PDB file of C-alpha atoms in Angstrom:
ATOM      1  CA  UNK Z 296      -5.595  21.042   1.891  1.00 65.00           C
ATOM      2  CA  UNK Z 297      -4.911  19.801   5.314  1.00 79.00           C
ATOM      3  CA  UNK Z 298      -5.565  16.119   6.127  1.00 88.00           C
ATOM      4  CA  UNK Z 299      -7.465  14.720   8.936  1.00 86.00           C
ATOM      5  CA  UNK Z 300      -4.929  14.143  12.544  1.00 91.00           C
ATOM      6  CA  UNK Z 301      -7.876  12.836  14.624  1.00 84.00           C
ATOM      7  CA  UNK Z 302      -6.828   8.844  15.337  1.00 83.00           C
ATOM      8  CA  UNK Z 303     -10.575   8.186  15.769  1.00 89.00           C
ATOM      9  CA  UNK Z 304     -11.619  10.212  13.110  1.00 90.00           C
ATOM     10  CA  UNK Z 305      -8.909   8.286  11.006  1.00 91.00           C
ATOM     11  CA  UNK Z 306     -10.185   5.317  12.007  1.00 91.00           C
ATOM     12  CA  UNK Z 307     -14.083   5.967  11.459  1.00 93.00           C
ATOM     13  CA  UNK Z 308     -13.147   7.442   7.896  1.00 92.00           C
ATOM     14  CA  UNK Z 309     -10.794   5.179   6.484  1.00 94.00           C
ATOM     15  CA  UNK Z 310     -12.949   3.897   3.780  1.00 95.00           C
ATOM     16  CA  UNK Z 311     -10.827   0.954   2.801  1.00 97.00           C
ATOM     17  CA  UNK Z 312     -10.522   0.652  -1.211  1.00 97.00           C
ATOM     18  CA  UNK Z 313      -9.368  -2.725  -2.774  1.00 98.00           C
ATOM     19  CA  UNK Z 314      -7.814  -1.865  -5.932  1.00 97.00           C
ATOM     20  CA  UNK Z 315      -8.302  -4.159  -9.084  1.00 97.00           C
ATOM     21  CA  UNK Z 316      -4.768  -6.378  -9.856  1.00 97.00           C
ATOM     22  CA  UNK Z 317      -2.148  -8.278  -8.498  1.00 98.00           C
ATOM     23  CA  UNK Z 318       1.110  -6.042  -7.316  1.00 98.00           C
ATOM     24  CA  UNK Z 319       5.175  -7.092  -7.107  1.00 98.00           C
ATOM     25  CA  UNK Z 320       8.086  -5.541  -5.858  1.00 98.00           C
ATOM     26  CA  UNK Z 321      11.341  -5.777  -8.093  1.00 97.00           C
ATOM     27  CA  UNK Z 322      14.133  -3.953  -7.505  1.00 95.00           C
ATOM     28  CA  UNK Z 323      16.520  -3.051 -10.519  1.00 94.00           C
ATOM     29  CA  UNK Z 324      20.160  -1.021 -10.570  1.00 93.00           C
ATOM     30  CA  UNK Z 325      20.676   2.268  -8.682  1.00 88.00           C
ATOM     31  CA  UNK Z 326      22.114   3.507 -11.904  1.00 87.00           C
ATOM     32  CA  UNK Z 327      19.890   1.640 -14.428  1.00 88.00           C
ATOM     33  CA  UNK Z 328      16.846   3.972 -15.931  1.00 89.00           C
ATOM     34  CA  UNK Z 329      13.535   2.603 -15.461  1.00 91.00           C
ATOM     35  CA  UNK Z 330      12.004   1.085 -18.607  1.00 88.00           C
ATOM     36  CA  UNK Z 331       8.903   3.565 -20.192  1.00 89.00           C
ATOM     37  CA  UNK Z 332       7.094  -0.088 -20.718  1.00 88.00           C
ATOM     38  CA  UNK Z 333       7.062  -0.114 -17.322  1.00 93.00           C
ATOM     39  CA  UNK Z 334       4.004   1.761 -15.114  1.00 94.00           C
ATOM     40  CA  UNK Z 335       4.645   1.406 -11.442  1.00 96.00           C
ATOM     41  CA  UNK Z 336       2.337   2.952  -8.849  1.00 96.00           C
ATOM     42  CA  UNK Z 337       5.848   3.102  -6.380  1.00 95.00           C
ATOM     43  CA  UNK Z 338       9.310   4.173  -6.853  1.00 95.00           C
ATOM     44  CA  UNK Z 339      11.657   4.427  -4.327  1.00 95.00           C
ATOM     45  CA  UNK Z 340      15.415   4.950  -4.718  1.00 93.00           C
ATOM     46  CA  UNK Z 341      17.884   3.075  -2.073  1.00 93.00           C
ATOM     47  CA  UNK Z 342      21.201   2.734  -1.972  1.00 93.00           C
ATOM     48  CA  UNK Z 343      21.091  -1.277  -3.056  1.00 94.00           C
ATOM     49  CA  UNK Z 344      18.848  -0.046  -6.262  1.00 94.00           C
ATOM     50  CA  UNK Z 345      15.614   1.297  -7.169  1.00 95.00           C
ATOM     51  CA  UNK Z 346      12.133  -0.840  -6.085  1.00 96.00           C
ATOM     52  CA  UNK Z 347       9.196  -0.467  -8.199  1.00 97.00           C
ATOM     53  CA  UNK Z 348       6.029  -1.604  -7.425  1.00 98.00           C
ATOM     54  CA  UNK Z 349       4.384  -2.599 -10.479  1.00 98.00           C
ATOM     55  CA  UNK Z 350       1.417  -5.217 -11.530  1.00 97.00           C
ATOM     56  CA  UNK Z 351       2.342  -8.431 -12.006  1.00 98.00           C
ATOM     57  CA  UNK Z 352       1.671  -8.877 -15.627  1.00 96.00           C
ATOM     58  CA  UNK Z 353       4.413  -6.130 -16.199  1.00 96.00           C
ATOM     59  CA  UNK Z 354       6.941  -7.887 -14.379  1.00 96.00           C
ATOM     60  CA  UNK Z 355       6.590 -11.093 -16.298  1.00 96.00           C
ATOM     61  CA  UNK Z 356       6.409  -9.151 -19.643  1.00 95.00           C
ATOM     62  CA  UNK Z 357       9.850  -7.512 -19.099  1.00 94.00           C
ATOM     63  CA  UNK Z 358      11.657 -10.480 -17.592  1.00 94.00           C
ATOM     64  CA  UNK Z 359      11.711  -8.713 -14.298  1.00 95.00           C
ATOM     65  CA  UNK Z 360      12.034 -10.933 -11.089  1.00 96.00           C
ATOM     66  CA  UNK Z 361       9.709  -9.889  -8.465  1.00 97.00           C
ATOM     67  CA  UNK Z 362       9.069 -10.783  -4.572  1.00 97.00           C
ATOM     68  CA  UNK Z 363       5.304 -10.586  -2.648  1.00 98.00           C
ATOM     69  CA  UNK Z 364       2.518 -10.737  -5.196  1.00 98.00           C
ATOM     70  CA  UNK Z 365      -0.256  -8.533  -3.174  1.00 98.00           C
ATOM     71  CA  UNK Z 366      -2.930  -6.408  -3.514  1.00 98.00           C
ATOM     72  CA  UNK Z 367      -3.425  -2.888  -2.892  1.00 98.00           C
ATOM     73  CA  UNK Z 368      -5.886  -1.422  -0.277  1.00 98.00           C
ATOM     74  CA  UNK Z 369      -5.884   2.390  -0.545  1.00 97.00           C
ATOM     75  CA  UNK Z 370      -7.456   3.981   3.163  1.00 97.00           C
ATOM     76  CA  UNK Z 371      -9.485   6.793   1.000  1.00 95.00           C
ATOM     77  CA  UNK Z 372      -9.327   8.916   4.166  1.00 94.00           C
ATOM     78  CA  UNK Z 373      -7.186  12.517   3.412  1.00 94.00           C
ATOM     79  CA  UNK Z 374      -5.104  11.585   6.542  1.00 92.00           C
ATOM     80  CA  UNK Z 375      -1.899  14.327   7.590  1.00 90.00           C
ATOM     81  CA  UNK Z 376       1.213  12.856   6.994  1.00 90.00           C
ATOM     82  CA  UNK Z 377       2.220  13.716  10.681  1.00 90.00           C
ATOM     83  CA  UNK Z 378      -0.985  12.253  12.467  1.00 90.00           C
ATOM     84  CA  UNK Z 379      -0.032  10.019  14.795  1.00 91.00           C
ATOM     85  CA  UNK Z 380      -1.152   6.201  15.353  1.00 92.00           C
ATOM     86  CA  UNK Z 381      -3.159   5.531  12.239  1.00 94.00           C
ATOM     87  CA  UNK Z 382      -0.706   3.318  10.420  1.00 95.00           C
ATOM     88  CA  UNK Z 383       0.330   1.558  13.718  1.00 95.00           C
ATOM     89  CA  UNK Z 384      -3.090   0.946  14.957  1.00 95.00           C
ATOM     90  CA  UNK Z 385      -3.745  -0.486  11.330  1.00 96.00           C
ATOM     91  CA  UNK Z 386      -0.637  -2.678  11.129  1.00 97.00           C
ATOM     92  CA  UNK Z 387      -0.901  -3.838  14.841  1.00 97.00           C
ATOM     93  CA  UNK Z 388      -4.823  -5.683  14.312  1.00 97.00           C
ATOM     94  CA  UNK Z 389      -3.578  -6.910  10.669  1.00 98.00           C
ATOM     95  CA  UNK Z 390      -0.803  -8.665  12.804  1.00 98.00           C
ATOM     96  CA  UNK Z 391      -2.761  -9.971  15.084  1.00 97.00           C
ATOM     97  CA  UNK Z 392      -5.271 -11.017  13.176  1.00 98.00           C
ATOM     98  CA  UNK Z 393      -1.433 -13.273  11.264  1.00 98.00           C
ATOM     99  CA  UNK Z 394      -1.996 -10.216   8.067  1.00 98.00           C
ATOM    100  CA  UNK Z 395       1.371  -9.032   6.405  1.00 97.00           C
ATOM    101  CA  UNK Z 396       1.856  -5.587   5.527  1.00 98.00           C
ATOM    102  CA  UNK Z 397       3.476  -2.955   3.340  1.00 97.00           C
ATOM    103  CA  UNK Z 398       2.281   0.406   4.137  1.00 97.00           C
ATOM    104  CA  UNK Z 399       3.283   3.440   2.228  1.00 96.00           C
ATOM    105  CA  UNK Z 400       2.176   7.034   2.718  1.00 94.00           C
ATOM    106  CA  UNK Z 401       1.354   8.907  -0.023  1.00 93.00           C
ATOM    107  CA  UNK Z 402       0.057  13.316  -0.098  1.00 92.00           C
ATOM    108  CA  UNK Z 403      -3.312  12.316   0.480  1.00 92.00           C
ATOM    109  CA  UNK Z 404      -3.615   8.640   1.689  1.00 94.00           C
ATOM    110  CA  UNK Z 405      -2.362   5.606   3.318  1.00 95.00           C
ATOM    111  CA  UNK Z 406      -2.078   2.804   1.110  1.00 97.00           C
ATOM    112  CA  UNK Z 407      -1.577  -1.212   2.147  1.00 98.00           C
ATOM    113  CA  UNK Z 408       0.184  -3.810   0.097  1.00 98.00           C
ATOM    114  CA  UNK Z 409      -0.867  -7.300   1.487  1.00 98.00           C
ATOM    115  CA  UNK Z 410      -0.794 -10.826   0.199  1.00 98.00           C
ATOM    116  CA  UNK Z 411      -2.916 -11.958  -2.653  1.00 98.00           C
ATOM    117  CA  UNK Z 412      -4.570 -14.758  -1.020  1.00 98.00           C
ATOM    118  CA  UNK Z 413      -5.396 -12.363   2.108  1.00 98.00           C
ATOM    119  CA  UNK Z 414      -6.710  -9.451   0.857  1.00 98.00           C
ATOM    120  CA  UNK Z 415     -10.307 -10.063   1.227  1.00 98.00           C
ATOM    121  CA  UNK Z 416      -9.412 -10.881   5.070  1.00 98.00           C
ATOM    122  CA  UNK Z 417      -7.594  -7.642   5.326  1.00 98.00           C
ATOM    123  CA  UNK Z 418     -10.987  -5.679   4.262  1.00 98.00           C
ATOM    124  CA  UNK Z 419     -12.961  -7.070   6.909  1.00 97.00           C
ATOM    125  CA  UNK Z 420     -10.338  -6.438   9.718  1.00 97.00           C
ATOM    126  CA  UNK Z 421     -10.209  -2.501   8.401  1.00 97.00           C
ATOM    127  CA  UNK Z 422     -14.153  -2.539   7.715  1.00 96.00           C
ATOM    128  CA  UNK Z 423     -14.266  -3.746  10.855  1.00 95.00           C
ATOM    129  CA  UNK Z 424     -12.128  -1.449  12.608  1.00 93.00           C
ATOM    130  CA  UNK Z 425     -13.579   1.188  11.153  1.00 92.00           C
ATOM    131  CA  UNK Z 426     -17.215   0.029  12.466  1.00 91.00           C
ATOM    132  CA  UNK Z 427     -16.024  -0.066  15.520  1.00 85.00           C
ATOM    133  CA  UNK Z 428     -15.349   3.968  16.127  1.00 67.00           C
TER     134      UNK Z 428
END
């Protein structure tokens, strides 16, 4: 299944999704094995240690310490993972409009981690990007 390349079709199609729940990051040990209590919806591996992304109500159950409580917005469009623009266009009017971002890519979407207290904002900059194509 190909995903969509077309910046303006990216844009008219996005079909921003707030997801229900509050999101952290924590980070633990490169080495240390990631607890099975533990759900996240992101794992990525550095060299410092391993950052999961998990809901806030895991991270204070397990004692974790965790950095930029956010919500998700998942851009339901099937976008290619080498179209070009779509996240910068995205990020650029969240910026301007004073919105912090964490984008990740995933197979089939684009996904946005911004603050808590912004998130409704952050839907009507995207809704309104997207009305705008």
């Amino acid at each position: 299944m190909t995903g969509e390349r077309d910046l303006d079709a990216l844009l008219r199609n996005m079909k921003p999704e707030l997801l229900d729940g509050i999101f952290v990051f924590c980070t633990v040990p490169a080495n240390e094995p990631i607890s099975k209590a533990l759900n996240p919806r992101l794992t990525f591996r550095e060299q410092e240690g391993t950052t999961l992304v998990i809901l806030r109500e895991e991270a204070e159950a397990s004692g974790l310490r965790y950095a930029f409580a956010s919500r998700l917005i998942t851009l339901t469009v099937h976008s290619a993972l080498d179209a070009l623009g779509f996240l910068a266009a995205i990020t650029a009017r969240l910026a301007e409009a004073g919105i912090s971002v964490n984008a990740v890519s995933a197979f089939h979407h684009d996904h946005l981690f911004v603050p808590a207290d912004r998130a409704d904002e952050a839907m009507a900059v995207l809704r309104a990007m997207s009305a705008a194509k």
